[in-house]
mmCIF file of C-alpha atoms in Angstrom:
data_model
loop_
_atom_site.group_PDB
_atom_site.id
_atom_site.type_symbol
_atom_site.label_atom_id
_atom_site.label_comp_id
_atom_site.label_asym_id
_atom_site.label_seq_id
_atom_site.Cartn_x
_atom_site.Cartn_y
_atom_site.Cartn_z
ATOM 1 C CA GLY A 15 22.110 8.332 -17.892
ATOM 2 C CA LEU A 16 18.952 7.088 -16.182
ATOM 3 C CA THR A 17 18.025 7.951 -12.603
ATOM 4 C CA ILE A 18 14.893 7.561 -10.488
ATOM 5 C CA SER A 19 13.553 9.572 -7.574
ATOM 6 C CA SER A 20 13.159 6.589 -5.182
ATOM 7 C CA GLY A 21 14.904 3.247 -4.947
ATOM 8 C CA THR A 22 18.068 2.085 -6.685
ATOM 9 C CA LEU A 23 18.502 0.756 -10.208
ATOM 10 C CA SER A 24 19.780 -2.798 -10.342
ATOM 11 C CA PRO A 25 22.117 -3.287 -12.049
ATOM 12 C CA THR A 26 23.771 0.142 -12.009
ATOM 13 C CA PHE A 27 22.928 2.072 -15.176
ATOM 14 C CA ALA A 28 24.998 1.341 -18.265
ATOM 15 C CA SER A 29 23.884 2.569 -21.713
ATOM 16 C CA GLY A 30 24.100 -0.947 -23.182
ATOM 17 C CA THR A 31 21.929 -2.482 -20.457
ATOM 18 C CA THR A 32 18.229 -2.136 -21.220
ATOM 19 C CA GLY A 33 16.583 -3.987 -18.315
ATOM 20 C CA TYR A 34 16.533 -2.884 -14.663
ATOM 21 C CA THR A 35 14.737 -3.654 -11.422
ATOM 22 C CA VAL A 36 13.914 -1.322 -8.553
ATOM 23 C CA SER A 37 12.228 -1.978 -5.195
ATOM 24 C CA VAL A 38 10.417 0.738 -3.255
ATOM 25 C CA VAL A 39 8.518 0.745 0.026
ATOM 26 C CA ASN A 40 4.722 0.870 0.111
ATOM 27 C CA SER A 41 4.608 4.566 1.037
ATOM 28 C CA VAL A 42 6.194 5.447 -2.334
ATOM 29 C CA THR A 43 3.095 5.879 -4.487
ATOM 30 C CA SER A 44 4.829 7.522 -7.449
ATOM 31 C CA ILE A 45 8.303 8.195 -8.804
ATOM 32 C CA THR A 46 9.960 10.304 -11.454
ATOM 33 C CA VAL A 47 12.503 9.164 -14.022
ATOM 34 C CA THR A 48 15.325 11.348 -15.326
ATOM 35 C CA PRO A 49 16.705 10.058 -18.631
ATOM 36 C CA THR A 50 19.714 11.766 -20.195
ATOM 37 C CA VAL A 51 20.326 11.086 -23.889
ATOM 38 C CA ALA A 52 23.841 10.453 -25.236
ATOM 39 C CA GLU A 53 23.268 12.560 -28.369
ATOM 40 C CA SER A 54 21.520 15.920 -28.159
ATOM 41 C CA ASN A 55 19.280 15.354 -31.205
ATOM 42 C CA ALA A 56 17.693 12.242 -29.702
ATOM 43 C CA THR A 57 14.278 12.481 -28.068
ATOM 44 C CA VAL A 58 12.977 10.548 -25.091
ATOM 45 C CA GLN A 59 9.553 9.445 -23.871
ATOM 46 C CA VAL A 60 8.449 7.601 -20.742
ATOM 47 C CA GLN A 61 5.398 5.422 -20.004
ATOM 48 C CA VAL A 62 4.223 3.464 -16.976
ATOM 49 C CA ASN A 63 2.288 0.179 -17.100
ATOM 50 C CA SER A 64 1.569 0.375 -20.864
ATOM 51 C CA GLY A 65 -0.092 3.784 -20.532
ATOM 52 C CA SER A 66 0.474 6.685 -22.886
ATOM 53 C CA TYR A 67 3.999 7.859 -23.564
ATOM 54 C CA SER A 68 4.949 11.304 -22.262
ATOM 55 C CA SER A 69 7.795 13.326 -23.727
ATOM 56 C CA VAL A 70 10.617 14.129 -21.332
ATOM 57 C CA THR A 71 13.416 16.638 -21.754
ATOM 58 C CA SER A 72 16.831 15.021 -21.534
ATOM 59 C CA GLY A 73 18.320 15.531 -18.076
ATOM 60 C CA VAL A 74 14.988 16.668 -16.591
ATOM 61 C CA ALA A 75 12.738 14.592 -14.343
ATOM 62 C CA SER A 76 9.608 13.163 -15.911
ATOM 63 C CA GLY A 77 6.199 13.922 -14.523
ATOM 64 C CA SER A 78 5.023 11.872 -11.580
ATOM 65 C CA LEU A 79 4.537 8.197 -12.507
ATOM 66 C CA ALA A 80 1.907 6.475 -10.335
ATOM 67 C CA LEU A 81 2.876 3.087 -8.896
ATOM 68 C CA ASN A 82 0.510 0.237 -8.128
ATOM 69 C CA VAL A 83 1.317 -2.206 -5.346
ATOM 70 C CA GLY A 84 3.415 -4.974 -6.894
ATOM 71 C CA ALA A 85 5.319 -4.873 -10.181
ATOM 72 C CA ASN A 86 5.124 -1.765 -12.381
ATOM 73 C CA THR A 87 6.770 -1.501 -15.800
ATOM 74 C CA ILE A 88 8.309 1.860 -16.648
ATOM 75 C CA THR A 89 9.479 2.093 -20.239
ATOM 76 C CA THR A 90 11.867 4.757 -21.500
ATOM 77 C CA LEU A 91 11.878 5.064 -25.294
ATOM 78 C CA VAL A 92 14.825 6.885 -26.873
ATOM 79 C CA THR A 93 14.508 7.881 -30.542
ATOM 80 C CA ALA A 94 17.633 8.909 -32.466
ATOM 81 C CA GLN A 95 17.562 11.675 -35.075
ATOM 82 C CA ASP A 96 17.417 9.034 -37.862
ATOM 83 C CA GLY A 97 14.433 7.243 -36.233
ATOM 84 C CA THR A 98 16.392 4.402 -34.619
ATOM 85 C CA THR A 99 14.905 3.532 -31.235
ATOM 86 C CA ARG A 100 16.114 1.888 -28.052
ATOM 87 C CA THR A 101 13.884 0.914 -25.150
ATOM 88 C CA TYR A 102 14.993 0.782 -21.523
ATOM 89 C CA THR A 103 12.665 -1.066 -19.163
ATOM 90 C CA MET A 104 12.501 -0.805 -15.374
ATOM 91 C CA THR A 105 10.401 -3.160 -13.285
ATOM 92 C CA VAL A 106 9.591 -1.149 -10.177
ATOM 93 C CA THR A 107 8.135 -3.270 -7.389
ATOM 94 C CA ARG A 108 6.157 -1.378 -4.776
ATOM 95 C CA ALA A 109 5.896 -3.339 -1.528
ATOM 96 C CA GLN A 110 2.549 -4.260 -0.025
ATOM 97 C CA SER A 111 1.362 -2.305 2.981
ATOM 98 C CA SER A 112 2.280 -3.656 6.415
ATOM 99 C CA ASN A 113 -0.129 -1.307 8.231
ATOM 100 C CA ALA A 114 -2.386 -3.411 10.477
ATOM 101 C CA ASP A 115 -3.477 -0.520 12.704
ATOM 102 C CA LEU A 116 -6.977 0.584 13.531
ATOM 103 C CA ASN A 117 -7.888 4.238 13.158
ATOM 104 C CA GLY A 118 -11.043 3.848 15.232
ATOM 105 C CA LEU A 119 -12.940 1.332 17.338
ATOM 106 C CA ALA A 120 -16.481 1.812 18.629
ATOM 107 C CA ILE A 121 -18.905 -0.433 20.499
ATOM 108 C CA SER A 122 -22.691 -0.325 20.620
ATOM 109 C CA SER A 123 -22.969 -0.374 24.453
ATOM 110 C CA GLY A 124 -20.647 0.812 27.187
ATOM 111 C CA THR A 125 -17.493 2.906 26.924
ATOM 112 C CA LEU A 126 -13.986 1.808 25.980
ATOM 113 C CA SER A 127 -11.458 2.287 28.749
ATOM 114 C CA PRO A 128 -8.993 3.758 28.061
ATOM 115 C CA THR A 129 -10.286 5.934 25.218
ATOM 116 C CA PHE A 130 -9.381 4.476 21.826
ATOM 117 C CA ALA A 131 -5.842 5.156 20.580
ATOM 118 C CA SER A 132 -4.308 3.379 17.592
ATOM 119 C CA GLY A 133 -1.293 2.169 19.573
ATOM 120 C CA THR A 134 -3.384 0.735 22.426
ATOM 121 C CA THR A 135 -4.451 -2.881 21.939
ATOM 122 C CA GLY A 136 -6.250 -3.688 25.204
ATOM 123 C CA TYR A 137 -9.504 -2.200 26.492
ATOM 124 C CA THR A 138 -12.155 -2.906 29.110
ATOM 125 C CA VAL A 139 -15.876 -2.225 28.927
ATOM 126 C CA SER A 140 -18.637 -2.723 31.480
ATOM 127 C CA VAL A 141 -22.259 -3.164 30.481
ATOM 128 C CA VAL A 142 -25.399 -3.731 32.521
ATOM 129 C CA ASN A 143 -26.896 -7.223 32.821
ATOM 130 C CA SER A 144 -29.700 -6.490 30.361
ATOM 131 C CA VAL A 145 -27.125 -6.036 27.540
ATOM 132 C CA THR A 146 -26.893 -9.565 26.093
ATOM 133 C CA SER A 147 -24.966 -8.662 22.936
ATOM 134 C CA ILE A 148 -23.014 -5.820 21.406
ATOM 135 C CA THR A 149 -21.571 -4.862 18.048
ATOM 136 C CA VAL A 150 -18.062 -3.625 17.321
ATOM 137 C CA THR A 151 -17.233 -1.079 14.618
ATOM 138 C CA PRO A 152 -13.533 -1.172 13.714
ATOM 139 C CA ILE A 153 -12.030 1.347 11.273
ATOM 140 C CA VAL A 154 -8.756 0.347 9.611
ATOM 141 C CA THR A 155 -6.037 2.918 8.980
ATOM 142 C CA ASP A 156 -5.064 1.424 5.605
ATOM 143 C CA SER A 157 -7.933 0.639 3.255
ATOM 144 C CA ASN A 158 -6.061 -2.456 2.016
ATOM 145 C CA ALA A 159 -6.248 -4.105 5.457
ATOM 146 C CA THR A 160 -8.985 -6.552 6.416
ATOM 147 C CA VAL A 161 -10.627 -6.950 9.805
ATOM 148 C CA GLN A 162 -12.335 -9.786 11.674
ATOM 149 C CA VAL A 163 -13.883 -10.081 15.140
ATOM 150 C CA GLN A 164 -14.497 -12.974 17.500
ATOM 151 C CA VAL A 165 -16.055 -13.302 20.945
ATOM 152 C CA ASN A 166 -14.836 -15.693 23.649
ATOM 153 C CA SER A 167 -12.449 -17.583 21.313
ATOM 154 C CA GLY A 168 -15.254 -18.467 18.894
ATOM 155 C CA SER A 169 -14.992 -18.278 15.133
ATOM 156 C CA TYR A 170 -13.791 -15.081 13.496
ATOM 157 C CA SER A 171 -16.295 -13.142 11.394
ATOM 158 C CA SER A 172 -15.247 -10.677 8.723
ATOM 159 C CA VAL A 173 -16.246 -7.064 9.259
ATOM 160 C CA THR A 174 -16.190 -4.178 6.804
ATOM 161 C CA SER A 175 -14.143 -1.247 8.045
ATOM 162 C CA GLY A 176 -16.456 1.438 9.410
ATOM 163 C CA VAL A 177 -19.458 -0.913 9.576
ATOM 164 C CA ALA A 178 -20.801 -2.536 12.727
ATOM 165 C CA SER A 179 -20.084 -6.225 13.170
ATOM 166 C CA GLY A 180 -22.843 -8.731 13.552
ATOM 167 C CA SER A 181 -24.313 -9.143 17.024
ATOM 168 C CA LEU A 182 -21.755 -10.577 19.476
ATOM 169 C CA ALA A 183 -23.449 -12.579 22.258
ATOM 170 C CA LEU A 184 -22.266 -11.808 25.795
ATOM 171 C CA ASN A 185 -22.147 -14.194 28.737
ATOM 172 C CA VAL A 186 -22.657 -12.921 32.277
ATOM 173 C CA GLY A 187 -19.209 -11.980 33.564
ATOM 174 C CA ALA A 188 -16.048 -11.414 31.527
ATOM 175 C CA ASN A 189 -16.154 -11.753 27.741
ATOM 176 C CA THR A 190 -13.169 -11.400 25.420
ATOM 177 C CA ILE A 191 -13.808 -9.742 22.068
ATOM 178 C CA THR A 192 -10.834 -9.896 19.733
ATOM 179 C CA THR A 193 -10.471 -7.662 16.694
ATOM 180 C CA LEU A 194 -7.916 -9.039 14.221
ATOM 181 C CA VAL A 195 -6.534 -6.669 11.593
ATOM 182 C CA THR A 196 -4.560 -8.178 8.706
ATOM 183 C CA ALA A 197 -2.411 -5.850 6.600
ATOM 184 C CA GLN A 198 -2.019 -6.274 2.853
ATOM 185 C CA ASP A 199 1.322 -8.075 3.356
ATOM 186 C CA GLY A 200 -0.111 -10.456 5.981
ATOM 187 C CA THR A 201 1.095 -8.568 9.074
ATOM 188 C CA THR A 202 -1.504 -8.910 11.841
ATOM 189 C CA ARG A 203 -2.453 -6.970 14.945
ATOM 190 C CA THR A 204 -5.067 -7.815 17.579
#
């Protein structure tokens, strides 16, 4: 037998089948594998992404196996009492993050109205006439997301999460500053 803590083996486990695929969502950062040997004198070891092999007791879950985003190779090596080996390979694909949310948004002048909340995407700010430019400091929720800002439909400029943007020139009257967050999988939010 061969089971995993998240996802589903494809195809269904059969002792003669040595290659499997599994898909898991991005929030699954690690899994365990539970191999069960057919003969009690056989031993079993597990490795992830060509790392070191770890011994596993038959019928007991392995230690936590860390998953990278994308394809991960988990190898289960079974060694018979006479030294014969058989390798079972699972390609576990961890999805990219779709989180395009901000965790924070600050401006250098004025006050956001309403107060920042991750689910709120529209704000107003009033500044005095002497304020001719401002900076925006967006903080992404997922460190794999990227962020850009633009003012009045101009060109987007990349911004590092948690760092103030370059100076954004303001016209007298209404100005639209757009913050574009792009998740790892390409999902966007403005």
